[in-house]
PDB file of C-alpha atoms and ligand atoms in Angstrom:
ATOM      1  CA  MET A  59       0.000   0.000   0.000  1.00  0.00           C
ATOM      2  CA  LEU A  60       1.172   3.499  -0.833  1.00  0.00           C
ATOM      3  CA  ILE A  61      -0.123   7.072  -0.633  1.00  0.00           C
ATOM      4  CA  ASP A  62       0.767   9.772  -3.126  1.00  0.00           C
ATOM      5  CA  SER A  63       1.012  12.704  -0.719  1.00  0.00           C
ATOM      6  CA  HIS A  64       1.143  15.370  -3.454  1.00  0.00           C
ATOM      7  CA  CYS A  65      -0.446  15.120  -6.899  1.00  0.00           C
ATOM      8  CA  HIS A  66      -2.257  17.666  -9.073  1.00  0.00           C
ATOM      9  CA  LEU A  67      -4.819  15.189 -10.392  1.00  0.00           C
ATOM     10  CA  ASN A  68      -7.230  18.040 -11.195  1.00  0.00           C
ATOM     11  CA  PHE A  69      -4.843  19.629 -13.721  1.00  0.00           C
ATOM     12  CA  ASN A  70      -5.990  19.483 -17.344  1.00  0.00           C
ATOM     13  CA  ALA A  71      -2.961  17.295 -18.155  1.00  0.00           C
ATOM     14  CA  PHE A  72      -5.248  14.491 -16.886  1.00  0.00           C
ATOM     15  CA  ASP A  73      -8.514  15.588 -18.501  1.00  0.00           C
ATOM     16  CA  SER A  74      -8.396  13.041 -21.317  1.00  0.00           C
ATOM     17  CA  ASP A  75      -7.549   9.937 -19.254  1.00  0.00           C
ATOM     18  CA  ARG A  76      -8.072  10.648 -15.537  1.00  0.00           C
ATOM     19  CA  ASP A  77      -9.967   7.354 -15.033  1.00  0.00           C
ATOM     20  CA  GLU A  78      -7.142   5.316 -16.575  1.00  0.00           C
ATOM     21  CA  VAL A  79      -4.568   7.189 -14.475  1.00  0.00           C
ATOM     22  CA  LEU A  80      -6.584   6.359 -11.356  1.00  0.00           C
ATOM     23  CA  ALA A  81      -6.942   2.731 -12.410  1.00  0.00           C
ATOM     24  CA  ARG A  82      -3.167   2.426 -12.806  1.00  0.00           C
ATOM     25  CA  ALA A  83      -2.674   4.068  -9.404  1.00  0.00           C
ATOM     26  CA  ARG A  84      -5.046   1.570  -7.781  1.00  0.00           C
ATOM     27  CA  ALA A  85      -3.296  -1.313  -9.523  1.00  0.00           C
ATOM     28  CA  ALA A  86       0.035  -0.043  -8.142  1.00  0.00           C
ATOM     29  CA  GLY A  87      -1.368  -0.116  -4.589  1.00  0.00           C
ATOM     30  CA  VAL A  88      -2.030   3.622  -4.208  1.00  0.00           C
ATOM     31  CA  VAL A  89      -4.839   3.839  -1.646  1.00  0.00           C
ATOM     32  CA  ALA A  90      -4.994   7.629  -1.219  1.00  0.00           C
ATOM     33  CA  ILE A  91      -3.905  10.744  -3.091  1.00  0.00           C
ATOM     34  CA  ILE A  92      -3.538  14.246  -1.640  1.00  0.00           C
ATOM     35  CA  ASN A  93      -4.303  16.943  -4.238  1.00  0.00           C
ATOM     36  CA  PRO A  94      -3.051  20.422  -3.252  1.00  0.00           C
ATOM     37  CA  ALA A  95      -4.292  23.609  -4.901  1.00  0.00           C
ATOM     38  CA  VAL A  96      -2.502  26.663  -6.303  1.00  0.00           C
ATOM     39  CA  ASN A  97      -5.198  29.396  -6.219  1.00  0.00           C
ATOM     40  CA  LEU A  98      -8.877  29.939  -5.403  1.00  0.00           C
ATOM     41  CA  GLU A  99     -10.360  28.523  -8.619  1.00  0.00           C
ATOM     42  CA  ASP A 100      -8.060  25.526  -8.333  1.00  0.00           C
ATOM     43  CA  SER A 101      -9.080  25.044  -4.676  1.00  0.00           C
ATOM     44  CA  ARG A 102     -12.766  24.886  -5.660  1.00  0.00           C
ATOM     45  CA  GLN A 103     -11.938  22.430  -8.443  1.00  0.00           C
ATOM     46  CA  VAL A 104      -9.855  20.160  -6.214  1.00  0.00           C
ATOM     47  CA  VAL A 105     -12.616  20.006  -3.592  1.00  0.00           C
ATOM     48  CA  ALA A 106     -15.196  19.152  -6.285  1.00  0.00           C
ATOM     49  CA  LEU A 107     -12.963  16.379  -7.662  1.00  0.00           C
ATOM     50  CA  ALA A 108     -12.341  14.993  -4.162  1.00  0.00           C
ATOM     51  CA  GLU A 109     -16.115  14.719  -3.729  1.00  0.00           C
ATOM     52  CA  GLN A 110     -16.217  12.402  -6.759  1.00  0.00           C
ATOM     53  CA  ILE A 111     -13.162  10.220  -6.097  1.00  0.00           C
ATOM     54  CA  PRO A 112     -13.206   8.317  -2.786  1.00  0.00           C
ATOM     55  CA  GLU A 113      -9.429   8.072  -2.326  1.00  0.00           C
ATOM     56  CA  LEU A 114      -8.746  11.683  -3.331  1.00  0.00           C
ATOM     57  CA  TYR A 115      -8.234  14.307  -0.595  1.00  0.00           C
ATOM     58  CA  ALA A 116      -7.905  18.044  -1.146  1.00  0.00           C
ATOM     59  CA  ALA A 117      -5.712  20.824   0.159  1.00  0.00           C
ATOM     60  CA  VAL A 118      -6.713  24.450  -0.462  1.00  0.00           C
ATOM     61  CA  GLY A 119      -4.491  27.495  -0.784  1.00  0.00           C
ATOM     62  CA  PHE A 120      -2.510  29.919  -2.920  1.00  0.00           C
ATOM     63  CA  HIS A 121       0.851  28.865  -4.385  1.00  0.00           C
ATOM     64  CA  PRO A 122       3.427  31.695  -4.161  1.00  0.00           C
ATOM     65  CA  ASN A 123       3.342  32.038  -7.961  1.00  0.00           C
ATOM     66  CA  ASP A 124      -0.346  32.969  -7.582  1.00  0.00           C
ATOM     67  CA  ALA A 125       0.145  35.210  -4.530  1.00  0.00           C
ATOM     68  CA  ALA A 126      -0.791  38.378  -6.450  1.00  0.00           C
ATOM     69  CA  GLY A 127      -4.356  37.035  -6.787  1.00  0.00           C
ATOM     70  CA  PHE A 128      -4.804  36.616  -3.036  1.00  0.00           C
ATOM     71  CA  SER A 129      -7.314  38.850  -1.220  1.00  0.00           C
ATOM     72  CA  ALA A 130      -9.364  39.097   1.971  1.00  0.00           C
ATOM     73  CA  ALA A 131     -12.313  37.612   0.059  1.00  0.00           C
ATOM     74  CA  ALA A 132     -10.141  34.714  -1.135  1.00  0.00           C
ATOM     75  CA  LEU A 133      -8.966  34.099   2.425  1.00  0.00           C
ATOM     76  CA  SER A 134     -12.515  33.881   3.687  1.00  0.00           C
ATOM     77  CA  GLU A 135     -13.520  31.489   0.910  1.00  0.00           C
ATOM     78  CA  LEU A 136     -10.467  29.327   1.696  1.00  0.00           C
ATOM     79  CA  ARG A 137     -11.632  29.266   5.305  1.00  0.00           C
ATOM     80  CA  GLU A 138     -15.059  28.017   4.200  1.00  0.00           C
ATOM     81  CA  LEU A 139     -13.558  25.406   1.868  1.00  0.00           C
ATOM     82  CA  ALA A 140     -11.229  24.219   4.638  1.00  0.00           C
ATOM     83  CA  ALA A 141     -14.265  23.067   6.620  1.00  0.00           C
ATOM     84  CA  HIS A 142     -15.155  20.527   3.910  1.00  0.00           C
ATOM     85  CA  PRO A 143     -14.649  16.947   5.164  1.00  0.00           C
ATOM     86  CA  LYS A 144     -12.362  16.046   2.228  1.00  0.00           C
ATOM     87  CA  VAL A 145     -10.067  19.044   2.802  1.00  0.00           C
ATOM     88  CA  VAL A 146      -7.136  17.741   4.834  1.00  0.00           C
ATOM     89  CA  ALA A 147      -4.597  20.588   4.597  1.00  0.00           C
ATOM     90  CA  ILE A 148      -3.775  24.147   3.602  1.00  0.00           C
ATOM     91  CA  GLY A 149      -1.475  24.092   0.582  1.00  0.00           C
ATOM     92  CA  GLU A 150       0.498  24.393  -1.393  1.00  0.00           C
ATOM     93  CA  ILE A 151       1.772  27.628   0.143  1.00  0.00           C
ATOM     94  CA  GLY A 152       5.228  29.144   0.556  1.00  0.00           C
ATOM     95  CA  LEU A 153       7.816  31.174  -1.330  1.00  0.00           C
ATOM     96  CA  ASP A 154       9.157  30.870  -4.873  1.00  0.00           C
ATOM     97  CA  TYR A 155      12.107  33.146  -5.685  1.00  0.00           C
ATOM     98  CA  TYR A 156      12.941  31.175  -8.827  1.00  0.00           C
ATOM     99  CA  TRP A 157       9.881  32.293 -10.797  1.00  0.00           C
ATOM    100  CA  ASP A 158       9.339  35.465  -8.720  1.00  0.00           C
ATOM    101  CA  GLU A 159       5.827  35.756 -10.151  1.00  0.00           C
ATOM    102  CA  ALA A 160       4.745  38.042  -7.301  1.00  0.00           C
ATOM    103  CA  PRO A 161       6.859  40.601  -5.389  1.00  0.00           C
ATOM    104  CA  ARG A 162       8.644  38.871  -2.509  1.00  0.00           C
ATOM    105  CA  PRO A 163       6.984  40.958   0.245  1.00  0.00           C
ATOM    106  CA  VAL A 164       3.589  39.976  -1.236  1.00  0.00           C
ATOM    107  CA  GLN A 165       4.581  36.290  -1.311  1.00  0.00           C
ATOM    108  CA  GLN A 166       5.691  36.525   2.332  1.00  0.00           C
ATOM    109  CA  LYS A 167       2.501  38.212   3.495  1.00  0.00           C
ATOM    110  CA  VAL A 168       0.249  35.750   1.652  1.00  0.00           C
ATOM    111  CA  PHE A 169       2.299  32.852   3.043  1.00  0.00           C
ATOM    112  CA  GLU A 170       2.003  34.119   6.630  1.00  0.00           C
ATOM    113  CA  GLN A 171      -1.734  34.751   6.326  1.00  0.00           C
ATOM    114  CA  GLN A 172      -2.272  31.196   5.127  1.00  0.00           C
ATOM    115  CA  LEU A 173      -0.095  29.772   7.921  1.00  0.00           C
ATOM    116  CA  ALA A 174      -2.319  31.667  10.335  1.00  0.00           C
ATOM    117  CA  LEU A 175      -5.381  30.220   8.587  1.00  0.00           C
ATOM    118  CA  ALA A 176      -4.000  26.688   9.010  1.00  0.00           C
ATOM    119  CA  ARG A 177      -3.664  27.286  12.724  1.00  0.00           C
ATOM    120  CA  GLN A 178      -7.171  28.776  12.951  1.00  0.00           C
ATOM    121  CA  VAL A 179      -8.769  25.807  11.214  1.00  0.00           C
ATOM    122  CA  GLY A 180      -6.420  23.256  12.820  1.00  0.00           C
ATOM    123  CA  LYS A 181      -5.184  21.753   9.547  1.00  0.00           C
ATOM    124  CA  PRO A 182      -1.658  20.718   8.527  1.00  0.00           C
ATOM    125  CA  VAL A 183       0.303  22.645   5.908  1.00  0.00           C
ATOM    126  CA  ILE A 184       1.926  21.700   2.581  1.00  0.00           C
ATOM    127  CA  ILE A 185       4.920  23.939   1.856  1.00  0.00           C
ATOM    128  CA  HIS A 186       6.337  24.844  -1.553  1.00  0.00           C
ATOM    129  CA  GLN A 187       9.690  26.623  -1.608  1.00  0.00           C
ATOM    130  CA  ARG A 188      12.082  27.188  -4.461  1.00  0.00           C
ATOM    131  CA  GLU A 189      15.312  29.148  -4.055  1.00  0.00           C
ATOM    132  CA  ALA A 190      13.810  30.692  -0.923  1.00  0.00           C
ATOM    133  CA  ALA A 191      15.018  28.303   1.776  1.00  0.00           C
ATOM    134  CA  ALA A 192      16.327  30.894   4.251  1.00  0.00           C
ATOM    135  CA  ASP A 193      13.204  33.089   4.193  1.00  0.00           C
ATOM    136  CA  THR A 194      10.895  30.056   4.240  1.00  0.00           C
ATOM    137  CA  MET A 195      12.618  28.605   7.306  1.00  0.00           C
ATOM    138  CA  ALA A 196      12.658  32.008   9.058  1.00  0.00           C
ATOM    139  CA  ILE A 197       8.876  32.293   8.618  1.00  0.00           C
ATOM    140  CA  LEU A 198       8.283  28.670   9.640  1.00  0.00           C
ATOM    141  CA  ARG A 199      10.515  28.995  12.693  1.00  0.00           C
ATOM    142  CA  ARG A 200       8.403  31.959  13.822  1.00  0.00           C
ATOM    143  CA  TRP A 201       5.167  30.125  13.065  1.00  0.00           C
ATOM    144  CA  ALA A 202       6.284  27.032  14.986  1.00  0.00           C
ATOM    145  CA  ALA A 203       7.270  29.117  18.008  1.00  0.00           C
ATOM    146  CA  ASP A 204       4.035  31.068  17.925  1.00  0.00           C
ATOM    147  CA  GLY A 205       1.446  28.457  18.872  1.00  0.00           C
ATOM    148  CA  PRO A 206       0.329  24.859  18.589  1.00  0.00           C
ATOM    149  CA  GLN A 207       1.653  22.762  15.714  1.00  0.00           C
ATOM    150  CA  THR A 208      -0.904  21.606  13.185  1.00  0.00           C
ATOM    151  CA  GLY A 209       1.580  19.479  11.191  1.00  0.00           C
ATOM    152  CA  LEU A 210       3.607  20.424   8.147  1.00  0.00           C
ATOM    153  CA  THR A 211       5.424  18.908   5.204  1.00  0.00           C
ATOM    154  CA  LEU A 212       8.164  20.477   3.099  1.00  0.00           C
ATOM    155  CA  HIS A 213       6.926  19.274  -0.270  1.00  0.00           C
ATOM    156  CA  SER A 214       9.500  18.050  -2.822  1.00  0.00           C
ATOM    157  CA  PHE A 215      12.339  18.812  -0.444  1.00  0.00           C
ATOM    158  CA  SER A 216      15.366  20.292  -2.209  1.00  0.00           C
ATOM    159  CA  GLY A 217      17.279  21.804   0.712  1.00  0.00           C
ATOM    160  CA  ASP A 218      20.506  20.723   2.374  1.00  0.00           C
ATOM    161  CA  LEU A 219      21.031  18.477   5.386  1.00  0.00           C
ATOM    162  CA  PRO A 220      21.100  21.286   8.008  1.00  0.00           C
ATOM    163  CA  MET A 221      17.730  22.499   6.709  1.00  0.00           C
ATOM    164  CA  ALA A 222      16.318  18.959   6.843  1.00  0.00           C
ATOM    165  CA  GLU A 223      17.633  18.517  10.372  1.00  0.00           C
ATOM    166  CA  GLU A 224      16.040  21.760  11.527  1.00  0.00           C
ATOM    167  CA  ALA A 225      12.765  20.767   9.871  1.00  0.00           C
ATOM    168  CA  VAL A 226      12.833  17.428  11.698  1.00  0.00           C
ATOM    169  CA  ASP A 227      13.603  19.223  14.990  1.00  0.00           C
ATOM    170  CA  LEU A 228      10.578  21.450  14.391  1.00  0.00           C
ATOM    171  CA  GLY A 229       8.424  18.333  13.925  1.00  0.00           C
ATOM    172  CA  PHE A 230       7.961  18.735  10.166  1.00  0.00           C
ATOM    173  CA  TYR A 231       7.868  16.044   7.500  1.00  0.00           C
ATOM    174  CA  ILE A 232      10.119  15.945   4.429  1.00  0.00           C
ATOM    175  CA  GLY A 233       8.422  15.172   1.088  1.00  0.00           C
ATOM    176  CA  VAL A 234      10.420  13.082  -1.396  1.00  0.00           C
ATOM    177  CA  THR A 235       9.684  13.224  -5.145  1.00  0.00           C
ATOM    178  CA  GLY A 236      11.024  11.774  -8.414  1.00  0.00           C
ATOM    179  CA  PRO A 237      14.342  13.685  -8.456  1.00  0.00           C
ATOM    180  CA  VAL A 238      15.617  11.323  -5.704  1.00  0.00           C
ATOM    181  CA  THR A 239      15.886   8.735  -8.519  1.00  0.00           C
ATOM    182  CA  PHE A 240      17.868  10.986 -10.892  1.00  0.00           C
ATOM    183  CA  LYS A 241      21.472  10.110 -11.734  1.00  0.00           C
ATOM    184  CA  LYS A 242      23.021  13.303 -10.416  1.00  0.00           C
ATOM    185  CA  ALA A 243      20.969  13.559  -7.209  1.00  0.00           C
ATOM    186  CA  ASP A 244      23.573  12.175  -4.789  1.00  0.00           C
ATOM    187  CA  ASP A 245      23.224  15.178  -2.467  1.00  0.00           C
ATOM    188  CA  LEU A 246      19.455  14.722  -2.244  1.00  0.00           C
ATOM    189  CA  ARG A 247      19.891  10.971  -1.675  1.00  0.00           C
ATOM    190  CA  ALA A 248      22.323  11.722   1.172  1.00  0.00           C
ATOM    191  CA  VAL A 249      19.686  13.960   2.794  1.00  0.00           C
ATOM    192  CA  VAL A 250      16.904  11.381   2.359  1.00  0.00           C
ATOM    193  CA  SER A 251      19.176   8.679   3.832  1.00  0.00           C
ATOM    194  CA  ALA A 252      19.942  10.835   6.856  1.00  0.00           C
ATOM    195  CA  VAL A 253      16.351  11.777   7.710  1.00  0.00           C
ATOM    196  CA  PRO A 254      14.606   9.232   9.957  1.00  0.00           C
ATOM    197  CA  LEU A 255      12.069   7.183   7.977  1.00  0.00           C
ATOM    198  CA  ASP A 256       9.313   8.302  10.334  1.00  0.00           C
ATOM    199  CA  ARG A 257       9.704  11.905   9.099  1.00  0.00           C
ATOM    200  CA  LEU A 258       9.494  11.123   5.367  1.00  0.00           C
ATOM    201  CA  LEU A 259       6.573  11.230   2.935  1.00  0.00           C
ATOM    202  CA  VAL A 260       6.592  10.123  -0.697  1.00  0.00           C
ATOM    203  CA  GLU A 261       4.884  12.070  -3.439  1.00  0.00           C
ATOM    204  CA  THR A 262       4.806  12.440  -7.211  1.00  0.00           C
ATOM    205  CA  ASP A 263       3.897  16.130  -7.761  1.00  0.00           C
ATOM    206  CA  ALA A 264       2.290  14.720 -10.931  1.00  0.00           C
ATOM    207  CA  PRO A 265       2.004  15.769 -13.726  1.00  0.00           C
ATOM    208  CA  PHE A 266       5.533  17.070 -12.930  1.00  0.00           C
ATOM    209  CA  LEU A 267       8.794  15.446 -11.753  1.00  0.00           C
ATOM    210  CA  SER A 268       8.494  11.968 -13.238  1.00  0.00           C
ATOM    211  CA  PRO A 269      11.032   9.606 -11.668  1.00  0.00           C
ATOM    212  CA  HIS A 270      13.657   7.685 -13.617  1.00  0.00           C
ATOM    213  CA  PRO A 271      13.174   6.028 -16.169  1.00  0.00           C
ATOM    214  CA  PHE A 272      10.235   8.294 -17.082  1.00  0.00           C
ATOM    215  CA  ARG A 273      12.064  11.597 -16.543  1.00  0.00           C
ATOM    216  CA  GLY A 274      10.581  14.356 -18.716  1.00  0.00           C
ATOM    217  CA  LYS A 275       7.316  12.487 -19.346  1.00  0.00           C
ATOM    218  CA  ARG A 276       3.996  13.314 -17.734  1.00  0.00           C
ATOM    219  CA  ASN A 277       4.051  11.914 -14.210  1.00  0.00           C
ATOM    220  CA  GLU A 278       1.172  10.056 -12.535  1.00  0.00           C
ATOM    221  CA  PRO A 279       0.403   8.735  -9.031  1.00  0.00           C
ATOM    222  CA  ALA A 280       1.241   5.081  -9.842  1.00  0.00           C
ATOM    223  CA  ARG A 281       4.882   6.176 -10.078  1.00  0.00           C
ATOM    224  CA  VAL A 282       4.990   7.051  -6.380  1.00  0.00           C
ATOM    225  CA  ARG A 283       6.066   3.420  -6.122  1.00  0.00           C
ATOM    226  CA  LEU A 284       9.396   4.248  -7.825  1.00  0.00           C
ATOM    227  CA  VAL A 285      10.008   6.976  -5.250  1.00  0.00           C
ATOM    228  CA  ALA A 286       9.087   4.635  -2.379  1.00  0.00           C
ATOM    229  CA  GLU A 287      11.419   1.952  -3.758  1.00  0.00           C
ATOM    230  CA  LYS A 288      14.308   4.432  -3.708  1.00  0.00           C
ATOM    231  CA  VAL A 289      13.496   5.535  -0.155  1.00  0.00           C
ATOM    232  CA  ALA A 290      13.336   1.890   0.950  1.00  0.00           C
ATOM    233  CA  GLU A 291      16.695   1.183  -0.704  1.00  0.00           C
ATOM    234  CA  LEU A 292      18.324   4.243   0.922  1.00  0.00           C
ATOM    235  CA  HIS A 293      17.074   3.089   4.327  1.00  0.00           C
ATOM    236  CA  GLY A 294      18.100  -0.535   3.728  1.00  0.00           C
ATOM    237  CA  LEU A 295      14.559  -1.862   4.102  1.00  0.00           C
ATOM    238  CA  PRO A 296      12.258  -4.045   2.015  1.00  0.00           C
ATOM    239  CA  LEU A 297       9.719  -1.961   0.078  1.00  0.00           C
ATOM    240  CA  GLU A 298       6.800  -3.342   2.105  1.00  0.00           C
ATOM    241  CA  THR A 299       8.322  -2.338   5.428  1.00  0.00           C
ATOM    242  CA  ALA A 300       9.209   1.157   4.249  1.00  0.00           C
ATOM    243  CA  ALA A 301       5.844   1.592   2.524  1.00  0.00           C
ATOM    244  CA  ARG A 302       3.944   0.719   5.684  1.00  0.00           C
ATOM    245  CA  ARG A 303       5.855   3.379   7.608  1.00  0.00           C
ATOM    246  CA  LEU A 304       5.404   5.958   4.836  1.00  0.00           C
ATOM    247  CA  VAL A 305       1.647   5.325   4.782  1.00  0.00           C
ATOM    248  CA  GLU A 306       1.500   5.693   8.577  1.00  0.00           C
ATOM    249  CA  ASN A 307       3.379   9.008   8.375  1.00  0.00           C
ATOM    250  CA  THR A 308       0.981  10.324   5.756  1.00  0.00           C
ATOM    251  CA  THR A 309      -2.210   9.216   7.488  1.00  0.00           C
ATOM    252  CA  ALA A 310      -0.910  10.704  10.753  1.00  0.00           C
ATOM    253  CA  LEU A 311      -0.093  14.076   9.176  1.00  0.00           C
ATOM    254  CA  PHE A 312      -3.327  14.443   7.210  1.00  0.00           C
ATOM    255  CA  ARG A 313      -5.492  12.561   9.738  1.00  0.00           C
ATOM    256  CA  ILE A 314      -7.024  10.264   7.187  1.00  0.00           C
ATOM    257  CA  THR A 315      -7.940   6.604   7.366  1.00  0.00           C
ATOM    258  CA  VAL A 316      -7.147   4.239   4.523  1.00  0.00           C
ATOM    259  CA  GLY A 317      -8.059   0.610   3.783  1.00  0.00           C
ATOM    260  CA  SER A 318      -7.339  -2.321   6.101  1.00  0.00           C
ATOM    261  CA  GLY A 319      -3.829  -3.383   7.044  1.00  0.00           C
ATOM    262  CA  ILE A 320      -2.599  -0.136   8.581  1.00  0.00           C
ATOM    263  CA  GLY A 321      -0.887  -0.636  11.882  1.00  0.00           C
ATOM    264  CA  ASP A 322      -1.512  -4.386  12.078  1.00  0.00           C
TER     265      ASP A 322
HETATM  266 NI1  LIG B1249       2.770  20.727  -6.455  1.00  0.00          NI
END
């Protein structure tokens, strides 16, 4: 059994064959998929899709690339959406200084407002950061010190070992995606090896970040298995043992229940 803890199944890359993609995921043992959102329209869409697909769970929020579209009205609609039973997190939120689609102070303000929302509604958080590690950690450090933890994962972790160690100390999870299987990713593999298995999640970020040997092709949730296999190998465990732990981590963070076999 596996969970894809981050997949954009609602994206139109899947419009022509979403049922087949889901069938392949089920055949690969994927029992749940977490679908984060990137803006308000996307949040509505993800919630609607999660209502139709039993194993699909939604997160709602504004990606930093969409931060310029954030508003007080959007925040209040996110708060309403967050009350939906299939909404398990606020995300994906954070900072992206690679694309710099919105001014950095705007990204930071939108990020902090959504962290506050997560605490208000008592939901965990899915973090996106790209080339903004120092500012992201500064904001998260403040957030963690400021009140009760609601759970958090650093999606598609790309930082260094000290950052991973601080994240683990703060009680966060580290999300591992397809790049861990890439030839030149020895640094990332060293980080994933050093993080305790009980702090790791596996994810696809589909349709992006296809693992080896599908690099560059459209990704899909069935391929979370290739990521889990690499994590198992790095931790010197059989896939089944590692997968069980990874599923437990994910169900604990997002407070979901999946099919039989968990914890037995
Ligand atoms: Ni994503």
